[in-house]
């Protein structure tokens, strides 16, 4: 298999409603689609999805890196742009799997499941909107929900999470994501208030590995690293400090599915849980993450990959859950 042609296209994603995080509110964003064609006419696609607060590179920097790589710049052209690395990694894997006439998860690991439950991110400007989204998600088969916290004051966050719990009942899991918004002094009391709603785990309640390690001993809920788990160095430091119970890996943010698989192996060897999630990108990137989650068996806790439905528009066919699960048994250029 030889790459015959490479094309980079820029797309604007719009969301059905604003997604509010501690890093800011996301209404629209630009992503890059890399399309590779081999000497047999097969295509493979990958997505670069830089996002302020979550990745170190911008969309312009990722585009520059992809164009340099496409012009025979070699792997060095991708240095400093993990999202460009992710796009190349996914597109090349897509080509290889297509040449083998296999879905990517089977190409990576024969016998990997073609379907699995996924967690739904629920959002809403008001408590009523958030509750409605949560009820709709559980009604459509999701057994795990994720709620963003850390943007509003803790009184509002506590009310929002308690309202969701009351609406969906005791059984569905609720996980939280603070995106490092809380101070080390405020985080323990905030978690105590939220824990009464029955929380599966909280992602990045404080920013940085040191503060996470200091918080873990007093936290009433398990703690996951997300923004603090980007590199091999990060994972080693997390393990050495006993900072968290789980790591959240976004293939689009860490350099692609190859890098994410290696980071997952390091974390698991140390006894940590692994959760694969999206970067709120298009279904091109979500598919890559979903095939990885299947291939490495990172299915419990449920991957956070039910995010295509948040998009008002998508790039190509949307990878939408059916009865709370994703199905990956399609072949062809859209398998990613």
XYZ file of N, CA, C and O in Angstrom, residues 19-148:
520
model
N -22.080 24.348 24.152
C -21.509 23.411 25.125
C -20.598 24.224 26.027
O -19.563 24.743 25.598
N -20.991 24.348 27.275
C -20.261 25.196 28.209
C -19.289 24.357 29.018
O -19.669 23.394 29.674
N -18.010 24.726 28.956
C -16.968 24.067 29.721
C -16.216 25.119 30.515
O -16.377 26.326 30.291
N -15.364 24.657 31.427
C -14.560 25.601 32.192
C -13.548 26.324 31.309
O -13.016 27.362 31.702
N -13.276 25.789 30.128
C -12.353 26.441 29.194
C -13.060 27.430 28.278
O -12.406 28.108 27.483
N -14.383 27.501 28.354
C -15.130 28.400 27.497
C -16.324 27.694 26.876
O -16.532 26.496 27.065
N -17.129 28.450 26.156
C -18.336 27.929 25.522
C -18.061 27.623 24.058
O -17.495 28.453 23.344
N -18.452 26.436 23.636
C -18.218 26.000 22.255
C -19.528 26.081 21.488
O -20.504 25.403 21.834
N -19.562 26.912 20.479
C -20.732 27.021 19.591
C -20.404 26.507 18.193
O -21.190 25.795 17.585
N -19.257 26.910 17.683
C -18.752 26.423 16.401
C -17.254 26.218 16.554
O -16.627 26.768 17.470
N -16.679 25.471 15.638
C -15.228 25.299 15.618
C -14.826 24.799 14.241
O -15.644 24.263 13.485
N -13.566 24.975 13.911
C -13.050 24.474 12.651
C -12.218 23.219 12.889
O -11.478 23.116 13.876
N -12.367 22.264 11.976
C -11.575 21.036 12.002
C -11.014 20.805 10.607
O -11.438 21.438 9.630
N -10.061 19.884 10.525
C -9.415 19.561 9.258
C -9.637 18.092 8.929
O -9.471 17.224 9.801
N -10.003 17.824 7.704
C -10.179 16.452 7.248
C -9.037 16.103 6.305
O -8.828 16.774 5.287
N -8.279 15.066 6.665
C -7.199 14.552 5.827
C -7.715 13.334 5.069
O -8.189 12.370 5.683
N -7.635 13.371 3.753
C -8.043 12.242 2.921
C -6.829 11.730 2.155
O -6.196 12.484 1.407
N -6.496 10.470 2.371
C -5.389 9.822 1.670
C -5.946 8.833 0.651
O -6.908 8.118 0.940
N -5.341 8.784 -0.514
C -5.712 7.826 -1.548
C -4.492 6.982 -1.880
O -3.388 7.539 -2.091
N -4.668 5.656 -1.893
C -3.518 4.804 -2.192
C -3.447 4.477 -3.681
O -4.269 4.942 -4.479
N -2.456 3.685 -4.049
C -2.240 3.398 -5.464
C -3.289 2.473 -6.052
O -3.316 2.250 -7.276
N -4.191 1.950 -5.210
C -5.297 1.132 -5.692
C -6.614 1.914 -5.702
O -7.674 1.346 -5.952
N -6.550 3.198 -5.388
C -7.746 4.037 -5.398
C -8.538 3.994 -4.107
O -9.616 4.604 -4.028
N -8.035 3.298 -3.103
C -8.732 3.270 -1.808
C -8.458 4.564 -1.053
O -7.391 5.164 -1.215
N -9.420 4.991 -0.237
C -9.237 6.213 0.540
C -9.271 5.919 2.030
O -9.922 4.975 2.489
N -8.557 6.740 2.762
C -8.566 6.684 4.222
C -8.654 8.094 4.755
O -8.028 9.015 4.210
N -9.448 8.277 5.823
C -9.663 9.630 6.331
C -9.248 9.724 7.794
O -9.373 8.772 8.573
N -8.793 10.895 8.149
C -8.476 11.212 9.530
C -8.830 12.656 9.806
O -8.908 13.473 8.869
N -9.033 12.988 11.061
C -9.471 14.334 11.427
C -8.504 14.967 12.409
O -8.065 14.328 13.369
N -8.170 16.227 12.148
C -7.438 17.051 13.109
C -8.428 18.040 13.695
O -9.030 18.819 12.960
N -8.584 17.995 15.017
C -9.635 18.790 15.660
C -9.081 19.586 16.833
O -9.426 19.332 17.990
N -8.220 20.576 16.577
C -7.693 21.390 17.673
C -8.822 22.097 18.426
O -9.815 22.517 17.824
N -8.645 22.207 19.736
C -9.665 22.847 20.565
C -8.971 23.577 21.707
O -8.253 22.967 22.503
N -9.181 24.877 21.772
C -8.526 25.701 22.793
C -8.829 25.173 24.188
O -9.973 24.879 24.517
N -7.795 25.060 24.993
C -7.930 24.546 26.346
C -7.722 23.049 26.448
O -7.485 22.532 27.547
N -7.807 22.361 25.312
C -7.675 20.909 25.308
C -6.476 20.428 24.504
O -5.963 19.337 24.750
N -6.039 21.194 23.511
C -4.885 20.810 22.706
C -3.919 21.989 22.622
O -4.331 23.139 22.699
N -2.620 21.709 22.436
C -1.645 22.806 22.396
C -1.577 23.494 21.043
O -0.959 24.556 20.930
N -2.184 22.899 20.016
C -2.073 23.448 18.674
C -3.375 24.093 18.228
O -4.465 23.741 18.687
N -3.260 25.023 17.301
C -4.421 25.680 16.703
C -4.742 25.009 15.378
O -3.959 24.204 14.858
N -5.886 25.362 14.793
C -6.253 24.768 13.513
C -5.277 25.212 12.417
O -4.946 24.427 11.510
N -4.787 26.437 12.492
C -3.803 26.887 11.499
C -2.504 26.098 11.620
O -1.900 25.710 10.607
N -2.070 25.867 12.856
C -0.836 25.104 13.065
C -0.997 23.660 12.615
O -0.079 23.074 12.005
N -2.162 23.077 12.890
C -2.408 21.708 12.445
C -2.441 21.620 10.927
O -1.910 20.680 10.326
N -3.042 22.620 10.288
C -3.098 22.624 8.828
C -1.703 22.741 8.229
O -1.360 22.032 7.261
N -0.901 23.606 8.798
C 0.477 23.752 8.317
C 1.238 22.435 8.436
O 1.970 22.032 7.521
N 1.050 21.757 9.571
C 1.735 20.478 9.790
C 1.268 19.422 8.797
O 2.081 18.669 8.237
N -0.043 19.352 8.558
C -0.570 18.353 7.629
C -0.094 18.610 6.207
O 0.268 17.668 5.477
N -0.088 19.858 5.792
C 0.362 20.184 4.441
C 1.849 19.879 4.276
O 2.279 19.377 3.224
N 2.629 20.164 5.315
C 4.059 19.848 5.253
C 4.273 18.339 5.184
O 5.116 17.850 4.422
N 3.509 17.595 5.972
C 3.616 16.132 5.930
C 3.229 15.614 4.546
O 3.895 14.731 3.998
N 2.162 16.153 3.988
C 1.688 15.708 2.675
C 2.702 16.006 1.576
O 2.728 15.310 0.555
N 3.546 16.993 1.791
C 4.575 17.343 0.817
C 5.897 16.653 1.135
O 6.983 17.183 0.915
N 5.783 15.437 1.684
C 6.952 14.609 2.000
C 7.829 15.223 3.080
O 9.054 15.033 3.088
N 7.165 15.920 4.016
C 7.923 16.477 5.125
C 8.304 15.432 6.157
O 9.118 15.700 7.044
N 7.713 14.257 6.066
C 8.029 13.194 7.018
C 7.359 13.417 8.355
O 6.688 14.422 8.598
N 7.569 12.449 9.249
C 6.926 12.494 10.562
C 7.334 13.722 11.358
O 6.564 14.226 12.170
N 8.537 14.229 11.115
C 8.995 15.412 11.855
C 8.099 16.616 11.595
O 8.016 17.526 12.427
N 7.439 16.643 10.451
C 6.565 17.771 10.126
C 5.377 17.859 11.071
O 4.758 18.918 11.196
N 5.069 16.753 11.745
C 3.910 16.709 12.637
C 4.262 17.067 14.071
O 3.360 17.189 14.907
N 5.541 17.234 14.366
C 5.959 17.538 15.738
C 5.302 18.824 16.218
O 5.260 19.826 15.507
N 4.780 18.783 17.420
C 4.139 19.951 18.006
C 2.670 20.065 17.699
O 2.001 20.963 18.207
N 2.140 19.173 16.852
C 0.712 19.206 16.527
C 0.111 17.812 16.731
O 0.020 17.029 15.779
N -0.301 17.511 17.963
C -0.884 16.179 18.198
C -2.156 15.928 17.406
O -2.449 14.778 17.062
N -2.898 16.978 17.085
C -4.118 16.742 16.311
C -3.796 16.380 14.864
O -4.495 15.555 14.255
N -2.749 16.968 14.303
C -2.307 16.564 12.971
C -1.782 15.133 13.001
O -2.051 14.337 12.087
N -1.042 14.785 14.035
C -0.572 13.405 14.187
C -1.752 12.444 14.229
O -1.712 11.364 13.618
N -2.807 12.838 14.935
C -3.986 11.981 15.048
C -4.645 11.777 13.693
O -5.110 10.667 13.368
N -4.708 12.830 12.884
C -5.322 12.720 11.566
C -4.540 11.769 10.674
O -5.122 10.911 9.986
N -3.229 11.904 10.658
C -2.395 11.027 9.837
C -2.494 9.587 10.318
O -2.651 8.652 9.517
N -2.433 9.399 11.618
C -2.503 8.052 12.197
C -3.811 7.368 11.819
O -3.828 6.206 11.387
N -4.927 8.078 11.942
C -6.225 7.487 11.617
C -6.342 7.197 10.126
O -6.829 6.131 9.724
N -5.907 8.133 9.286
C -6.037 7.940 7.846
C -5.210 6.755 7.367
O -5.663 5.953 6.535
N -3.994 6.609 7.891
C -3.153 5.477 7.498
C -3.737 4.152 7.984
O -3.721 3.149 7.257
N -4.251 4.148 9.216
C -4.902 2.933 9.714
C -6.135 2.593 8.882
O -6.417 1.419 8.608
N -6.878 3.610 8.499
C -8.067 3.401 7.676
C -7.681 2.759 6.343
O -8.333 1.807 5.882
N -6.627 3.269 5.721
C -6.168 2.683 4.469
C -5.763 1.221 4.653
O -6.122 0.357 3.834
N -5.011 0.937 5.701
C -4.546 -0.431 5.928
C -5.707 -1.381 6.188
O -5.743 -2.504 5.661
N -6.662 -0.944 6.989
C -7.821 -1.786 7.272
C -8.660 -1.995 6.021
O -9.176 -3.093 5.769
N -8.795 -0.936 5.213
C -9.544 -1.062 3.972
C -8.883 -2.030 3.006
O -9.557 -2.814 2.327
N -7.544 -1.990 2.945
C -6.822 -2.918 2.076
C -7.030 -4.364 2.519
O -7.069 -5.278 1.696
N -7.179 -4.559 3.842
C -7.415 -5.898 4.378
C -8.881 -6.298 4.350
O -9.220 -7.428 4.719
N -9.738 -5.367 3.933
C -11.191 -5.590 3.892
C -11.732 -5.948 5.271
O -12.546 -6.863 5.431
N -11.284 -5.207 6.270
C -11.713 -5.441 7.647
C -12.106 -4.123 8.288
O -11.511 -3.080 7.999
N -13.098 -4.154 9.183
C -13.322 -2.978 10.026
C -12.063 -2.712 10.852
O -11.316 -3.652 11.177
N -11.816 -1.473 11.181
C -10.565 -1.143 11.848
C -10.396 -1.879 13.170
O -9.300 -2.348 13.499
N -11.464 -2.003 13.967
C -11.300 -2.675 15.260
C -10.886 -4.128 15.076
O -10.107 -4.656 15.864
N -11.389 -4.797 14.032
C -11.002 -6.176 13.765
C -9.575 -6.241 13.226
O -8.809 -7.156 13.555
N -9.205 -5.271 12.387
C -7.836 -5.193 11.884
C -6.842 -5.049 13.045
O -5.780 -5.678 13.055
N -7.207 -4.237 14.024
C -6.324 -4.011 15.172
C -6.319 -5.182 16.140
O -5.298 -5.485 16.755
N -7.481 -5.823 16.278
C -7.598 -6.907 17.261
C -8.708 -7.854 16.833
O -9.880 -7.595 17.118
N -8.379 -8.934 16.143
C -9.418 -9.884 15.729
C -10.245 -10.340 16.926
O -9.711 -10.665 17.985
N -11.544 -10.326 16.755
C -12.436 -10.707 17.845
C -12.919 -9.548 18.675
O -13.751 -9.727 19.570
N -12.407 -8.327 18.420
C -12.892 -7.157 19.158
C -14.368 -6.943 18.839
O -14.804 -7.166 17.717
N -15.169 -6.523 19.820
C -16.613 -6.396 19.607
C -16.956 -5.297 18.615
O -16.283 -4.265 18.549
N -18.024 -5.513 17.879
C -18.448 -4.529 16.891
C -19.470 -3.551 17.448
O -19.850 -2.598 16.766
N -19.928 -3.769 18.681
C -20.861 -2.823 19.303
C -20.617 -2.798 20.805
O -20.153 -3.786 21.390
N -20.947 -1.669 21.423
C -20.765 -1.526 22.868
C -21.495 -0.274 23.341
O -21.671 0.681 22.584
N -21.923 -0.249 24.615
C -22.601 0.927 25.162
C -21.638 2.110 25.300
O -20.441 1.928 25.537
N -22.174 3.302 25.153
C -21.385 4.520 25.288
C -22.100 5.505 26.201
O -23.321 5.496 26.323
N -21.303 6.354 26.851
C -21.848 7.395 27.726
C -22.274 8.590 26.898
O -21.640 8.933 25.890
N -23.346 9.246 27.333
C -23.868 10.419 26.638
C -23.531 11.686 27.421
O -23.761 11.751 28.636
N -22.979 12.679 26.740
C -22.785 14.002 27.324
C -24.100 14.759 27.222
O -24.633 14.932 26.119
N -24.630 15.208 28.355
C -25.895 15.944 28.338
C -25.611 17.399 28.706
O -24.863 17.693 29.631
N -26.218 18.303 27.940
C -25.979 19.733 28.121
C -27.311 20.464 28.115
O -28.327 19.953 27.637
N -27.289 21.683 28.648
C -28.493 22.505 28.667
C -28.207 23.825 29.325
O -27.483 23.891 30.325
N -28.785 24.899 28.773
C -28.571 26.228 29.337
C -29.231 26.389 30.698
O -28.743 27.121 31.561
N -30.351 25.717 30.890
C -31.071 25.803 32.158
C -31.156 24.411 32.775
O -30.891 23.402 32.107
N -31.544 24.362 34.045
C -31.723 23.074 34.691
C -32.785 22.255 33.967
O -32.626 21.046 33.750
N -33.864 22.926 33.556
C -34.925 22.214 32.838
C -34.400 21.623 31.533
O -34.736 20.478 31.175
N -33.564 22.385 30.810
C -32.988 21.880 29.566
C -32.073 20.688 29.831
O -32.090 19.695 29.086
N -31.254 20.789 30.864
C -30.330 19.706 31.198
C -31.092 18.446 31.594
O -30.760 17.339 31.153
N -32.113 18.599 32.411
C -32.922 17.454 32.830
C -33.607 16.817 31.626
O -33.656 15.582 31.497
N -34.125 17.642 30.735
C -34.774 17.105 29.538
C -33.791 16.291 28.700
O -34.130 15.216 28.175
N -32.559 16.797 28.572
C -31.541 16.068 27.810
C -31.190 14.755 28.494
O -30.986 13.720 27.830
N -31.109 14.765 29.828
C -30.782 13.549 30.571
C -31.884 12.503 30.434
O -31.614 11.310 30.228
N -33.117 12.939 30.556
C -34.255 12.013 30.420
C -34.301 11.433 29.013
O -34.540 10.233 28.810
N -34.037 12.284 28.005
C -34.027 11.798 26.624
C -32.912 10.779 26.411
O -33.105 9.765 25.726
N -31.742 11.025 26.995
C -30.610 10.110 26.823
C -30.883 8.758 27.460
O -30.639 7.705 26.850
N -31.386 8.763 28.689
C -31.680 7.470 29.328
C -32.849 6.789 28.637
O -32.869 5.558 28.509
N -33.788 7.571 28.153
C -34.914 6.986 27.436
C -34.518 6.335 26.130
O -35.196 5.419 25.647
N -33.395 6.791 25.546
C -32.923 6.200 24.296
C -31.923 5.079 24.520
O -31.317 4.584 23.562
N -31.734 4.679 25.783
C -30.919 3.500 26.058
C -29.587 3.725 26.737
O -28.896 2.771 27.080
N -29.204 4.971 26.959
C -27.924 5.221 27.629
C -28.032 4.925 29.122
O -28.983 5.364 29.777
N -27.043 4.220 29.637
C -27.010 3.914 31.068
C -25.933 4.706 31.802
O -25.770 4.549 33.005
N -25.211 5.556 31.069
C -24.204 6.424 31.670
C -24.323 7.813 31.067
O -24.361 7.957 29.834
N -24.366 8.834 31.923
C -24.442 10.223 31.489
C -23.231 10.991 32.015
O -22.711 10.681 33.093
N -22.838 12.001 31.262
C -21.764 12.891 31.695
C -22.302 14.310 31.744
O -22.980 14.754 30.809
N -21.999 15.008 32.844
C -22.450 16.386 33.040
C -21.227 17.260 33.271
O -20.362 16.934 34.100
N -21.146 18.369 32.562
C -20.083 19.345 32.771
C -20.380 20.170 34.019
O -21.506 20.626 34.226
